[in-house]
Structure formats: C-alpha cells, structure tokens
mmCIF file of C-alpha atoms in Angstrom:
data_model
loop_
_atom_site.group_PDB
_atom_site.id
_atom_site.type_symbol
_atom_site.label_atom_id
_atom_site.label_comp_id
_atom_site.label_asym_id
_atom_site.label_seq_id
_atom_site.Cartn_x
_atom_site.Cartn_y
_atom_site.Cartn_z
ATOM 1 C CA MET W 1 -56.431 24.989 117.921
ATOM 2 C CA ALA W 2 -54.949 27.921 119.762
ATOM 3 C CA GLU W 3 -52.255 27.111 122.291
ATOM 4 C CA PRO W 4 -53.435 27.743 125.856
ATOM 5 C CA LEU W 5 -51.980 30.842 127.413
ATOM 6 C CA PRO W 6 -49.452 30.249 130.161
ATOM 7 C CA SER W 7 -50.790 30.731 133.627
ATOM 8 C CA PRO W 8 -49.861 34.028 135.332
ATOM 9 C CA GLU W 9 -48.165 32.002 138.050
ATOM 10 C CA LEU W 10 -45.739 30.532 135.509
ATOM 11 C CA GLU W 11 -45.072 33.916 133.958
ATOM 12 C CA THR W 12 -43.827 35.353 137.231
ATOM 13 C CA ALA W 13 -42.335 32.190 138.713
ATOM 14 C CA SER W 14 -38.702 32.203 139.784
ATOM 15 C CA PRO W 15 -36.294 29.642 138.337
ATOM 16 C CA ASP W 16 -36.255 27.873 141.703
ATOM 17 C CA LEU W 17 -40.033 27.468 141.750
ATOM 18 C CA LEU W 18 -40.074 26.383 138.116
ATOM 19 C CA ALA W 19 -37.353 23.846 138.850
ATOM 20 C CA LEU W 20 -39.403 22.475 141.719
ATOM 21 C CA LYS W 21 -42.446 22.095 139.473
ATOM 22 C CA ALA W 22 -40.351 20.539 136.727
ATOM 23 C CA ARG W 23 -38.907 18.130 139.260
ATOM 24 C CA ASN W 24 -42.463 17.063 140.045
ATOM 25 C CA GLY W 25 -42.944 16.189 136.375
ATOM 26 C CA CYS W 26 -44.242 19.401 134.789
ATOM 27 C CA LEU W 27 -42.606 19.647 131.363
ATOM 28 C CA ARG W 28 -44.246 23.030 130.768
ATOM 29 C CA SER W 29 -42.388 24.371 133.801
ATOM 30 C CA PHE W 30 -39.134 22.999 132.473
ATOM 31 C CA GLU W 31 -39.768 24.731 129.151
ATOM 32 C CA GLU W 32 -40.362 27.964 131.035
ATOM 33 C CA LEU W 33 -37.232 27.328 133.066
ATOM 34 C CA VAL W 34 -35.155 26.972 129.907
ATOM 35 C CA ASP W 35 -36.667 30.183 128.550
ATOM 36 C CA VAL W 36 -35.873 32.098 131.720
ATOM 37 C CA THR W 37 -32.295 30.878 132.166
ATOM 38 C CA LYS W 38 -31.032 30.147 128.657
ATOM 39 C CA ASP W 39 -29.564 33.530 127.753
ATOM 40 C CA ARG W 40 -27.485 33.880 130.913
ATOM 41 C CA LEU W 41 -26.304 30.294 130.712
ATOM 42 C CA TYR W 42 -25.446 30.739 127.056
ATOM 43 C CA GLY W 43 -23.548 33.932 127.887
ATOM 44 C CA TYR W 44 -21.567 32.130 130.574
ATOM 45 C CA LEU W 45 -20.716 29.246 128.235
ATOM 46 C CA LEU W 46 -19.855 31.641 125.452
ATOM 47 C CA LYS W 47 -17.342 33.253 127.771
ATOM 48 C CA MET W 48 -16.054 29.859 128.858
ATOM 49 C CA LEU W 49 -15.772 28.353 125.378
ATOM 50 C CA GLY W 50 -15.452 31.381 123.123
ATOM 51 C CA ASN W 51 -17.407 29.852 120.257
ATOM 52 C CA PRO W 52 -21.164 30.390 119.740
ATOM 53 C CA HIS W 53 -21.731 26.939 118.245
ATOM 54 C CA ASP W 54 -19.859 25.171 121.022
ATOM 55 C CA ALA W 55 -21.626 27.288 123.617
ATOM 56 C CA GLU W 56 -25.018 26.374 122.168
ATOM 57 C CA ASP W 57 -24.177 22.661 121.972
ATOM 58 C CA VAL W 58 -22.988 22.639 125.559
ATOM 59 C CA ALA W 59 -26.005 24.663 126.701
ATOM 60 C CA GLN W 60 -28.369 22.144 125.112
ATOM 61 C CA GLU W 61 -26.423 19.253 126.614
ATOM 62 C CA THR W 62 -26.558 21.010 129.977
ATOM 63 C CA TYR W 63 -30.351 21.274 129.859
ATOM 64 C CA LEU W 64 -30.658 17.636 128.794
ATOM 65 C CA LYS W 65 -28.532 16.542 131.741
ATOM 66 C CA ALA W 66 -30.418 18.869 134.059
ATOM 67 C CA TYR W 67 -33.739 17.378 132.949
ATOM 68 C CA ARG W 68 -32.498 13.831 133.377
ATOM 69 C CA HIS W 69 -31.146 14.527 136.857
ATOM 70 C CA LEU W 70 -33.819 16.905 138.123
ATOM 71 C CA ALA W 71 -34.599 14.428 140.885
ATOM 72 C CA SER W 72 -31.194 15.152 142.413
ATOM 73 C CA TYR W 73 -31.779 18.930 142.526
ATOM 74 C CA ASN W 74 -32.027 20.155 146.100
ATOM 75 C CA PRO W 75 -34.692 22.903 146.288
ATOM 76 C CA ASN W 76 -32.995 24.368 149.360
ATOM 77 C CA HIS W 77 -30.298 25.741 147.062
ATOM 78 C CA ARG W 78 -30.580 28.055 144.102
ATOM 79 C CA PHE W 79 -31.319 26.308 140.833
ATOM 80 C CA ALA W 80 -28.830 28.528 139.005
ATOM 81 C CA ALA W 81 -25.893 27.262 141.080
ATOM 82 C CA TRP W 82 -26.898 23.667 140.373
ATOM 83 C CA LEU W 83 -27.361 24.364 136.662
ATOM 84 C CA TYR W 84 -23.994 26.123 136.398
ATOM 85 C CA THR W 85 -22.276 23.177 138.065
ATOM 86 C CA ILE W 86 -23.618 20.938 135.309
ATOM 87 C CA ALA W 87 -22.763 23.515 132.652
ATOM 88 C CA ARG W 88 -19.198 23.904 133.889
ATOM 89 C CA ASN W 89 -18.592 20.149 133.981
ATOM 90 C CA THR W 90 -20.160 19.725 130.562
ATOM 91 C CA ALA W 91 -17.994 22.518 129.149
ATOM 92 C CA ILE W 92 -14.842 20.929 130.581
ATOM 93 C CA SER W 93 -15.798 17.527 129.132
ATOM 94 C CA PHE W 94 -16.575 19.162 125.815
ATOM 95 C CA ARG W 95 -13.186 20.836 125.734
ATOM 96 C CA ARG W 96 -11.407 17.618 126.612
ATOM 97 C CA LYS W 97 -13.244 15.754 123.908
ATOM 98 C CA HIS W 98 -12.817 18.296 121.154
ATOM 99 C CA ARG W 99 -9.539 20.009 121.895
ATOM 100 C CA ARG W 100 -7.747 17.315 123.880
ATOM 101 C CA THR W 101 -6.969 19.819 126.606
ATOM 102 C CA GLU W 102 -6.618 18.290 130.035
ATOM 103 C CA SER W 103 -7.017 21.383 132.133
ATOM 104 C CA ILE W 104 -9.447 24.245 132.201
ATOM 105 C CA ASP W 105 -6.446 26.513 132.721
ATOM 106 C CA GLU W 106 -5.391 25.798 129.169
ATOM 107 C CA LEU W 107 -8.510 27.494 127.906
ATOM 108 C CA ALA W 108 -6.701 30.787 128.150
ATOM 109 C CA GLU W 109 -4.534 29.966 125.173
ATOM 110 C CA VAL W 110 -7.431 28.570 123.174
ATOM 111 C CA LEU W 111 -9.768 31.422 123.881
ATOM 112 C CA PRO W 112 -8.314 34.836 123.228
ATOM 113 C CA ALA W 113 -10.327 37.801 124.348
ATOM 114 C CA LYS W 114 -10.853 38.869 120.759
ATOM 115 C CA SER W 115 -13.441 36.092 120.402
ATOM 116 C CA MET W 116 -15.657 38.089 122.731
ATOM 117 C CA SER W 117 -18.058 40.567 121.363
ATOM 118 C CA HIS W 118 -16.787 43.996 122.191
ATOM 119 C CA SER W 119 -18.909 46.950 122.886
ATOM 120 C CA ALA W 120 -18.185 50.463 123.959
ATOM 121 C CA SER W 121 -19.713 49.932 127.403
ATOM 122 C CA ASP W 122 -17.423 50.067 130.426
ATOM 123 C CA GLY W 123 -18.701 46.752 131.763
ATOM 124 C CA ASP W 124 -17.884 44.932 128.545
ATOM 125 C CA ALA W 125 -14.446 46.562 128.346
ATOM 126 C CA ILE W 126 -13.562 45.364 131.840
ATOM 127 C CA TRP W 127 -14.790 41.855 131.107
ATOM 128 C CA ALA W 128 -12.745 41.790 127.932
ATOM 129 C CA VAL W 129 -9.655 42.405 130.079
ATOM 130 C CA ALA W 130 -10.873 39.920 132.682
ATOM 131 C CA ARG W 131 -11.148 37.311 129.951
ATOM 132 C CA GLN W 132 -7.379 37.482 129.546
ATOM 133 C CA LEU W 133 -6.846 36.341 133.125
ATOM 134 C CA LYS W 134 -6.432 32.703 134.064
ATOM 135 C CA PRO W 135 -9.727 30.913 133.328
ATOM 136 C CA LYS W 136 -10.266 30.159 137.001
ATOM 137 C CA TYR W 137 -9.842 33.833 137.867
ATOM 138 C CA PHE W 138 -12.196 34.861 135.107
ATOM 139 C CA GLU W 139 -14.702 32.222 136.090
ATOM 140 C CA VAL W 140 -14.770 33.150 139.754
ATOM 141 C CA LEU W 141 -15.152 36.842 138.891
ATOM 142 C CA TRP W 142 -17.944 36.121 136.442
ATOM 143 C CA LEU W 143 -19.858 33.938 138.860
ATOM 144 C CA ARG W 144 -19.478 36.533 141.615
ATOM 145 C CA TYR W 145 -20.226 39.730 139.720
ATOM 146 C CA GLY W 146 -21.771 38.611 136.426
ATOM 147 C CA GLU W 147 -24.104 36.009 137.906
ATOM 148 C CA ASP W 148 -24.302 37.511 141.404
ATOM 149 C CA PHE W 149 -23.568 34.187 143.078
ATOM 150 C CA ASP W 150 -22.568 34.254 146.729
ATOM 151 C CA THR W 151 -19.450 32.450 147.918
ATOM 152 C CA PRO W 152 -21.139 29.124 148.793
ATOM 153 C CA GLU W 153 -22.858 29.076 145.403
ATOM 154 C CA ILE W 154 -19.565 29.697 143.620
ATOM 155 C CA ALA W 155 -18.000 26.923 145.669
ATOM 156 C CA GLN W 156 -20.819 24.615 144.609
ATOM 157 C CA ALA W 157 -20.564 25.556 140.938
ATOM 158 C CA MET W 158 -16.772 25.238 140.912
ATOM 159 C CA GLN W 159 -16.862 22.173 143.137
ATOM 160 C CA THR W 160 -14.395 23.554 145.605
ATOM 161 C CA ASN W 161 -14.398 24.989 149.143
ATOM 162 C CA LEU W 162 -15.299 28.425 150.475
ATOM 163 C CA ILE W 163 -11.792 29.445 151.490
ATOM 164 C CA TYR W 164 -10.397 28.612 148.084
ATOM 165 C CA VAL W 165 -13.148 30.652 146.427
ATOM 166 C CA LYS W 166 -12.308 33.644 148.623
ATOM 167 C CA VAL W 167 -8.602 33.294 147.860
ATOM 168 C CA LEU W 168 -9.364 32.993 144.149
ATOM 169 C CA LEU W 169 -11.555 36.104 144.270
ATOM 170 C CA HIS W 170 -8.843 38.042 146.075
ATOM 171 C CA ARG W 171 -6.168 37.014 143.587
ATOM 172 C CA ALA W 172 -8.458 37.549 140.594
ATOM 173 C CA ARG W 173 -9.401 41.083 141.678
ATOM 174 C CA ASN W 174 -5.749 41.934 142.334
ATOM 175 C CA GLU W 175 -4.674 40.596 138.966
ATOM 176 C CA LEU W 176 -7.480 42.372 137.164
ATOM 177 C CA ALA W 177 -6.686 45.649 138.919
ATOM 178 C CA LYS W 178 -3.041 45.351 137.848
ATOM 179 C CA ARG W 179 -3.985 44.749 134.225
ATOM 180 C CA LEU W 180 -6.497 47.579 134.184
ATOM 181 C CA GLN W 181 -3.886 49.851 135.689
ATOM 182 C CA LYS W 182 -1.374 48.890 132.997
ATOM 183 C CA LYS W 183 -3.951 49.701 130.332
ATOM 184 C CA GLY W 184 -4.817 52.978 132.039
ATOM 185 C CA MET W 185 -8.377 51.888 132.629
ATOM 186 C CA ILE W 186 -8.375 52.404 136.364
ATOM 187 C CA MET H 1 4.693 45.567 152.280
ATOM 188 C CA ILE H 2 4.289 41.934 153.429
ATOM 189 C CA ILE H 3 2.205 43.110 156.351
ATOM 190 C CA CYS H 4 -0.033 45.033 153.971
ATOM 191 C CA ALA H 5 -0.430 41.984 151.714
ATOM 192 C CA CYS H 6 -1.374 39.885 154.735
ATOM 193 C CA HIS H 7 -3.925 42.424 155.899
ATOM 194 C CA ARG H 8 -5.442 42.636 152.425
ATOM 195 C CA LEU H 9 -5.734 38.862 152.103
ATOM 196 C CA LEU H 10 -7.155 38.436 155.589
ATOM 197 C CA ALA H 11 -9.652 41.216 155.002
ATOM 198 C CA SER H 12 -10.713 39.541 151.753
ATOM 199 C CA LEU H 13 -11.154 36.216 153.515
ATOM 200 C CA ARG H 14 -13.112 37.781 156.355
ATOM 201 C CA ALA H 15 -15.643 40.546 156.119
ATOM 202 C CA GLY H 16 -13.914 43.189 154.041
ATOM 203 C CA PRO H 17 -12.014 46.326 155.099
ATOM 204 C CA ALA H 18 -13.843 46.565 158.435
ATOM 205 C CA SER H 19 -11.858 43.600 159.701
ATOM 206 C CA ALA H 20 -8.606 45.491 159.006
ATOM 207 C CA SER H 21 -9.772 48.886 160.193
ATOM 208 C CA SER H 22 -6.934 49.424 162.674
ATOM 209 C CA HIS H 23 -4.352 48.820 159.946
ATOM 210 C CA LEU H 24 -6.216 50.997 157.463
ATOM 211 C CA GLN H 25 -6.113 53.916 159.874
ATOM 212 C CA THR H 26 -2.321 53.920 159.736
ATOM 213 C CA CYS H 27 -1.629 52.684 156.165
ATOM 214 C CA ALA H 28 -2.384 55.065 153.320
ATOM 215 C CA ALA H 29 -1.358 52.504 150.679
ATOM 216 C CA CYS H 30 -3.907 50.009 151.918
ATOM 217 C CA ARG H 31 -6.617 52.676 152.127
ATOM 218 C CA ASP H 32 -5.892 53.523 148.508
ATOM 219 C CA TRP H 33 -5.883 49.831 147.591
ATOM 220 C CA TRP H 34 -9.292 49.308 149.197
ATOM 221 C CA THR H 35 -10.720 52.335 147.441
ATOM 222 C CA ARG H 36 -9.540 51.010 144.093
ATOM 223 C CA GLN H 37 -10.895 47.531 144.885
ATOM 224 C CA SER H 38 -14.291 48.951 145.762
ATOM 225 C CA ALA H 39 -14.364 50.953 142.548
ATOM 226 C CA LEU H 40 -13.405 47.856 140.588
ATOM 227 C CA GLU H 41 -16.189 45.840 142.221
ATOM 228 C CA ARG H 42 -18.712 48.500 141.317
ATOM 229 C CA ARG H 43 -17.558 48.433 137.709
ATOM 230 C CA LEU H 44 -17.685 44.636 137.603
ATOM 231 C CA ARG H 45 -21.279 44.724 138.777
ATOM 232 C CA ARG H 46 -22.361 46.921 135.889
ATOM 233 C CA PRO H 47 -24.588 45.126 133.386
ATOM 234 C CA VAL H 48 -22.882 43.780 130.303
ATOM 235 C CA GLU H 49 -24.236 43.264 126.844
ATOM 236 C CA PRO H 50 -26.447 40.172 127.208
ATOM 237 C CA ALA H 51 -25.798 37.185 125.009
ATOM 238 C CA ALA H 52 -28.903 35.831 123.330
ATOM 239 C CA THR H 53 -29.567 32.319 122.163
ATOM 240 C CA ARG H 54 -30.999 31.860 118.714
ATOM 241 C CA VAL H 55 -34.725 31.569 118.114
ATOM 242 C CA GLY H 56 -35.926 28.001 118.577
ATOM 243 C CA PHE H 57 -33.315 27.051 121.159
ATOM 244 C CA THR H 58 -35.900 26.014 123.753
ATOM 245 C CA GLN H 59 -37.852 23.981 121.211
ATOM 246 C CA ASP H 60 -34.654 22.178 120.206
ATOM 247 C CA VAL H 61 -33.942 21.309 123.831
ATOM 248 C CA LEU H 62 -37.477 19.966 124.304
ATOM 249 C CA ARG H 63 -37.242 17.981 121.074
ATOM 250 C CA LYS H 64 -33.986 16.416 122.242
ATOM 251 C CA ILE H 65 -35.541 15.546 125.583
ATOM 252 C CA GLU H 66 -38.491 13.935 123.791
ATOM 253 C CA ARG H 67 -36.147 11.990 121.514
ATOM 254 C CA THR H 68 -33.986 10.686 124.345
ATOM 255 C CA GLU H 69 -37.087 9.669 126.305
ATOM 256 C CA GLN H 70 -38.390 7.737 123.292
ATOM 257 C CA GLU H 71 -35.017 6.048 122.862
ATOM 258 C CA THR H 72 -35.076 4.846 126.443
ATOM 259 C CA VAL H 73 -38.683 3.625 126.250
ATOM 260 C CA LEU H 74 -38.428 1.996 122.815
ATOM 261 C CA PRO H 75 -36.249 -1.010 123.748
ATOM 262 C CA ARG H 76 -38.625 -2.028 126.530
ATOM 263 C CA ARG H 77 -41.678 -1.835 124.304
ATOM 264 C CA SER H 78 -40.077 -3.634 121.385
ATOM 265 C CA PHE H 79 -38.804 -6.512 123.523
ATOM 266 C CA LEU H 80 -42.018 -8.557 123.575
ATOM 267 C CA PRO H 81 -42.783 -8.528 119.815
ATOM 268 C CA LEU H 82 -39.135 -9.279 119.083
ATOM 269 C CA ALA H 83 -39.132 -12.187 121.508
ATOM 270 C CA MET H 84 -42.328 -13.562 119.966
ATOM 271 C CA LEU H 85 -40.908 -13.168 116.482
ATOM 272 C CA GLY H 86 -37.722 -14.980 117.526
ATOM 273 C CA ALA H 87 -39.682 -17.844 119.060
ATOM 274 C CA ALA H 88 -41.798 -18.187 115.943
ATOM 275 C CA ALA H 89 -38.709 -18.179 113.726
ATOM 276 C CA SER H 90 -37.048 -20.839 115.885
ATOM 277 C CA LEU H 91 -40.112 -23.050 115.718
ATOM 278 C CA ALA H 92 -40.310 -22.656 111.946
ATOM 279 C CA LEU H 93 -36.620 -23.534 111.656
ATOM 280 C CA VAL H 94 -36.998 -26.671 113.767
ATOM 281 C CA LEU H 95 -39.968 -27.841 111.722
ATOM 282 C CA PHE H 96 -38.185 -27.085 108.464
ATOM 283 C CA LEU H 97 -34.983 -28.914 109.414
ATOM 284 C CA ARG H 98 -36.718 -31.983 110.861
ATOM 285 C CA PRO H 99 -35.468 -35.042 108.886
ATOM 286 C CA ALA H 100 -37.994 -36.726 106.647
ATOM 287 C CA PRO H 101 -38.615 -40.448 107.474
ATOM 288 C CA GLY H 102 -36.282 -42.608 105.368
ATOM 289 C CA PRO H 103 -36.592 -46.260 104.318
ATOM 290 C CA ASP H 104 -34.614 -47.437 107.412
ATOM 291 C CA SER H 105 -36.485 -45.355 109.898
ATOM 292 C CA PRO H 106 -38.893 -47.271 112.119
ATOM 293 C CA PRO H 107 -42.455 -47.239 110.942
ATOM 294 C CA THR H 108 -44.644 -44.741 112.549
ATOM 295 C CA LEU H 109 -47.117 -46.467 114.752
ATOM 296 C CA THR H 110 -50.570 -45.341 114.117
ATOM 297 C CA ALA H 111 -53.592 -47.077 115.322
ATOM 298 C CA SER H 112 -57.162 -46.582 114.725
ATOM 299 C CA PRO H 113 -59.397 -47.102 117.679
ATOM 300 C CA GLY H 114 -61.052 -50.050 115.955
ATOM 301 C CA LEU H 115 -57.805 -52.105 115.757
ATOM 302 C CA LEU H 116 -56.892 -51.803 119.427
ATOM 303 C CA PRO H 117 -58.119 -54.597 121.647
ATOM 304 C CA SER H 118 -60.457 -53.419 124.227
ATOM 305 C CA LEU H 119 -58.942 -54.072 127.616
ATOM 306 C CA GLU H 120 -61.044 -54.177 130.657
ATOM 307 C CA ILE H 121 -59.620 -53.256 134.070
ATOM 308 C CA PRO H 122 -59.928 -56.800 135.508
ATOM 309 C CA ALA H 123 -57.929 -58.076 132.526
ATOM 310 C CA LEU H 124 -55.098 -55.685 133.430
ATOM 311 C CA ALA H 125 -55.073 -56.963 136.976
ATOM 312 C CA ASN H 126 -54.733 -60.533 135.740
ATOM 313 C CA LEU H 127 -51.591 -59.868 133.674
ATOM 314 C CA PRO H 128 -48.507 -61.924 134.730
ATOM 315 C CA ALA H 129 -45.845 -60.191 136.846
ATOM 316 C CA ARG H 130 -43.098 -60.478 134.249
ATOM 317 C CA VAL H 131 -44.787 -57.758 132.186
ATOM 318 C CA ASP H 132 -43.160 -55.387 134.692
ATOM 319 C CA ASP H 133 -39.729 -57.014 134.396
ATOM 320 C CA PRO H 134 -38.240 -54.653 131.767
ATOM 321 C CA LEU H 135 -39.182 -51.670 133.903
ATOM 322 C CA GLU H 136 -37.655 -53.327 136.958
ATOM 323 C CA GLN H 137 -34.422 -54.030 135.055
ATOM 324 C CA GLU H 138 -34.267 -50.422 133.848
ATOM 325 C CA LEU H 139 -34.689 -49.189 137.403
ATOM 326 C CA GLN H 140 -31.894 -51.425 138.630
ATOM 327 C CA LEU H 141 -29.613 -50.124 135.876
ATOM 328 C CA VAL H 142 -30.361 -46.513 136.837
ATOM 329 C CA ILE H 143 -29.591 -47.246 140.494
ATOM 330 C CA SER H 144 -26.374 -48.986 139.546
ATOM 331 C CA ASP H 145 -25.293 -46.103 137.285
ATOM 332 C CA THR H 146 -26.041 -43.584 140.027
ATOM 333 C CA LYS H 147 -23.958 -45.563 142.509
ATOM 334 C CA ASN H 148 -21.076 -45.684 140.051
ATOM 335 C CA ALA H 149 -21.330 -41.957 139.422
ATOM 336 C CA LEU H 150 -21.340 -41.176 143.129
ATOM 337 C CA ALA H 151 -18.343 -43.455 143.683
ATOM 338 C CA PHE H 152 -16.503 -41.725 140.848
ATOM 339 C CA VAL H 153 -17.233 -38.279 142.269
ATOM 340 C CA ALA H 154 -16.203 -39.417 145.755
ATOM 341 C CA ASP H 155 -12.931 -40.881 144.488
ATOM 342 C CA HIS H 156 -11.912 -37.975 142.292
ATOM 343 C CA PHE H 157 -13.321 -34.808 143.841
ATOM 344 C CA ARG H 158 -13.622 -35.396 147.540
ATOM 345 C CA THR H 159 -11.183 -33.260 149.509
ATOM 346 C CA PRO H 160 -9.030 -35.370 151.869
ATOM 347 C CA ARG H 161 -9.434 -34.548 155.558
#
C-alpha cells in the first residue's frame, strides 16, 4: 500500500509548530521535526564533539530525550533553543562519560580544528579559526551567527544569564579578530 | 587605552556603537575597531558548508523511540501473567510438599451421610449445659492470656511519667 503523502501544512510547518503538534501526540509531526532540524543539530554537535559517530549518537540521544520531555517544551519560546539546550547537556554528559573530562573547556585540547571539514569558502575558513578558541567562545559565536539565536536564546541554551552571554560574545569576537589578524585573514 | 576598552565593552553590552557615539567621534582607534568588528560579524554570518546526517537517521530515531516506549509498557503488561504464574507455581509447590499421612497421624474423619445420627432441633435444645464447658474453659484461658500479655507490656514498655 502506498504511503499517504504528507499534508501540505506539514511540509511548510515551522519547527515550532511541528513541536507543538508533536507535543499533542502527533508522531508524524515529530518525524517531520527531526527531518527539518537534524542537519543543523548534527552540524552543531559535530563542531562540539569533533567526531561524526559521537555527533550522531548524541544527536539521536538528544531527539530521544526531546521526545520524552516534549511536555515540558514551552511553545512561547523557539523549539531550536530548547533542543540545543538538551543537545548541549547531552554532549557534555557524553564527553564526561567517554573521555573523563570534567569541563567543556577541556574540549579544546581534545578537538583540534583539523577534525573539521575544511573548504575553500570564507565562512568555513573563519569557523576553522573560531574552532581553536575556547569552547565557550566558539559555542557562543556559533549559536549567535551560525544558528542565528538571539541573546536570550543563547542564554537559555547555555543555561546562563544575558549579561554573561554578552560578555562572552564580546570576548569571543575580540579573540577571534586577534587570531584572524595574526593569520592575515582580516 | 583602558577608556577605549571600557567603551567597547559597554557598547557591546548595550546597543552597539550608537551607545558610544560621542567617544567614537573623538577616537580613531575605536572607530577602526568597530569597523573591523562589523566586518567580522558579516563574515561570521555567511553560510557555511552544511553538515548532513546519514540516510536513515530519522528512521533510526523513530525506531529507538518505539523501542523505548515498548520497554516502558512491557513490564506493566507482563505483570499480571507473571503474578498468575507465580501463584500457580506456589500452589503446586504446597500441594507437592504436603506430607503424606503416616501410621501415627490421626485418622481422617470421613462420614457418609447415612452414618450420622439425624439430630432434630428440639434435641439440640435439650442437650445438657456441660456440652459448652470446653468452649467456656477455652474462652477463660484466652482472657487470662490476654491479661497476662497486657500486664507484661505494661510492666516492660510503659514509659514512666
């Protein structure tokens, strides 16, 4: 029997709307939600963890946790920020379990920039340099510019306050500018 | 230099260079810094090579969800048959281990309806009172034991005032 075609509403639905439907028990919406968000989430985790297998494991675990706790998702906020909070915590737990590292800051030593896929594009080149910053600096830059999160959303994802996010962004941009200048890329 | 750093930080925390416009008018270094920062932001916003999950990722997630849901439902469903099986096994064990009647064991009293004397209700009423004596004695013993037990508890466990 042919599988029924997805409704046009689902095809154009935003992650927030899909999350709302999934929260009301629609598994089809959750499937669509995974399809819509998986690549960006995987990209974020790949940058966080540096290993495709680890990134995929953590991404799957993230979606499992998200599904289990969908009832606690607040539709007044963006689904992506909520999902990335889970992903970040899952990635930190994963690192602690597998590498016995106690702090996310130690990821810098574990994850050299060479694990990233390089391309000739300017954006990728800058992110390759950004990856060499402290993980918190990289993370805040990625959430701001890579994921286009606003400051409150970054604060939610990183489980910190607005002022600290702004300070982190300021320091991260300064540090990145210095490194790019040293490399003659700015 | 320190003043510039303060202005830059404050402008970052507030609404950007507009909040430090008076300083920017007089400080060429800060104007240059803001120009470079803006250029950097524009470059950071450029799209990067997207990472792609492998084919079948979504299906794997859904399969895992299905599996975990089954694992949480399974124990509840399997409880009743398991409980019934356990009860049946216990009953079978009790019946199997019940001691067989030996030569010293009291004979099992069985009576066929024909051997029992037929007692009419008036006959029961005419029975002498001492038929009840053993029951009366037993009741007295129970009362006495209870009194002893209460006295023991009172003597040993009562908290002194």
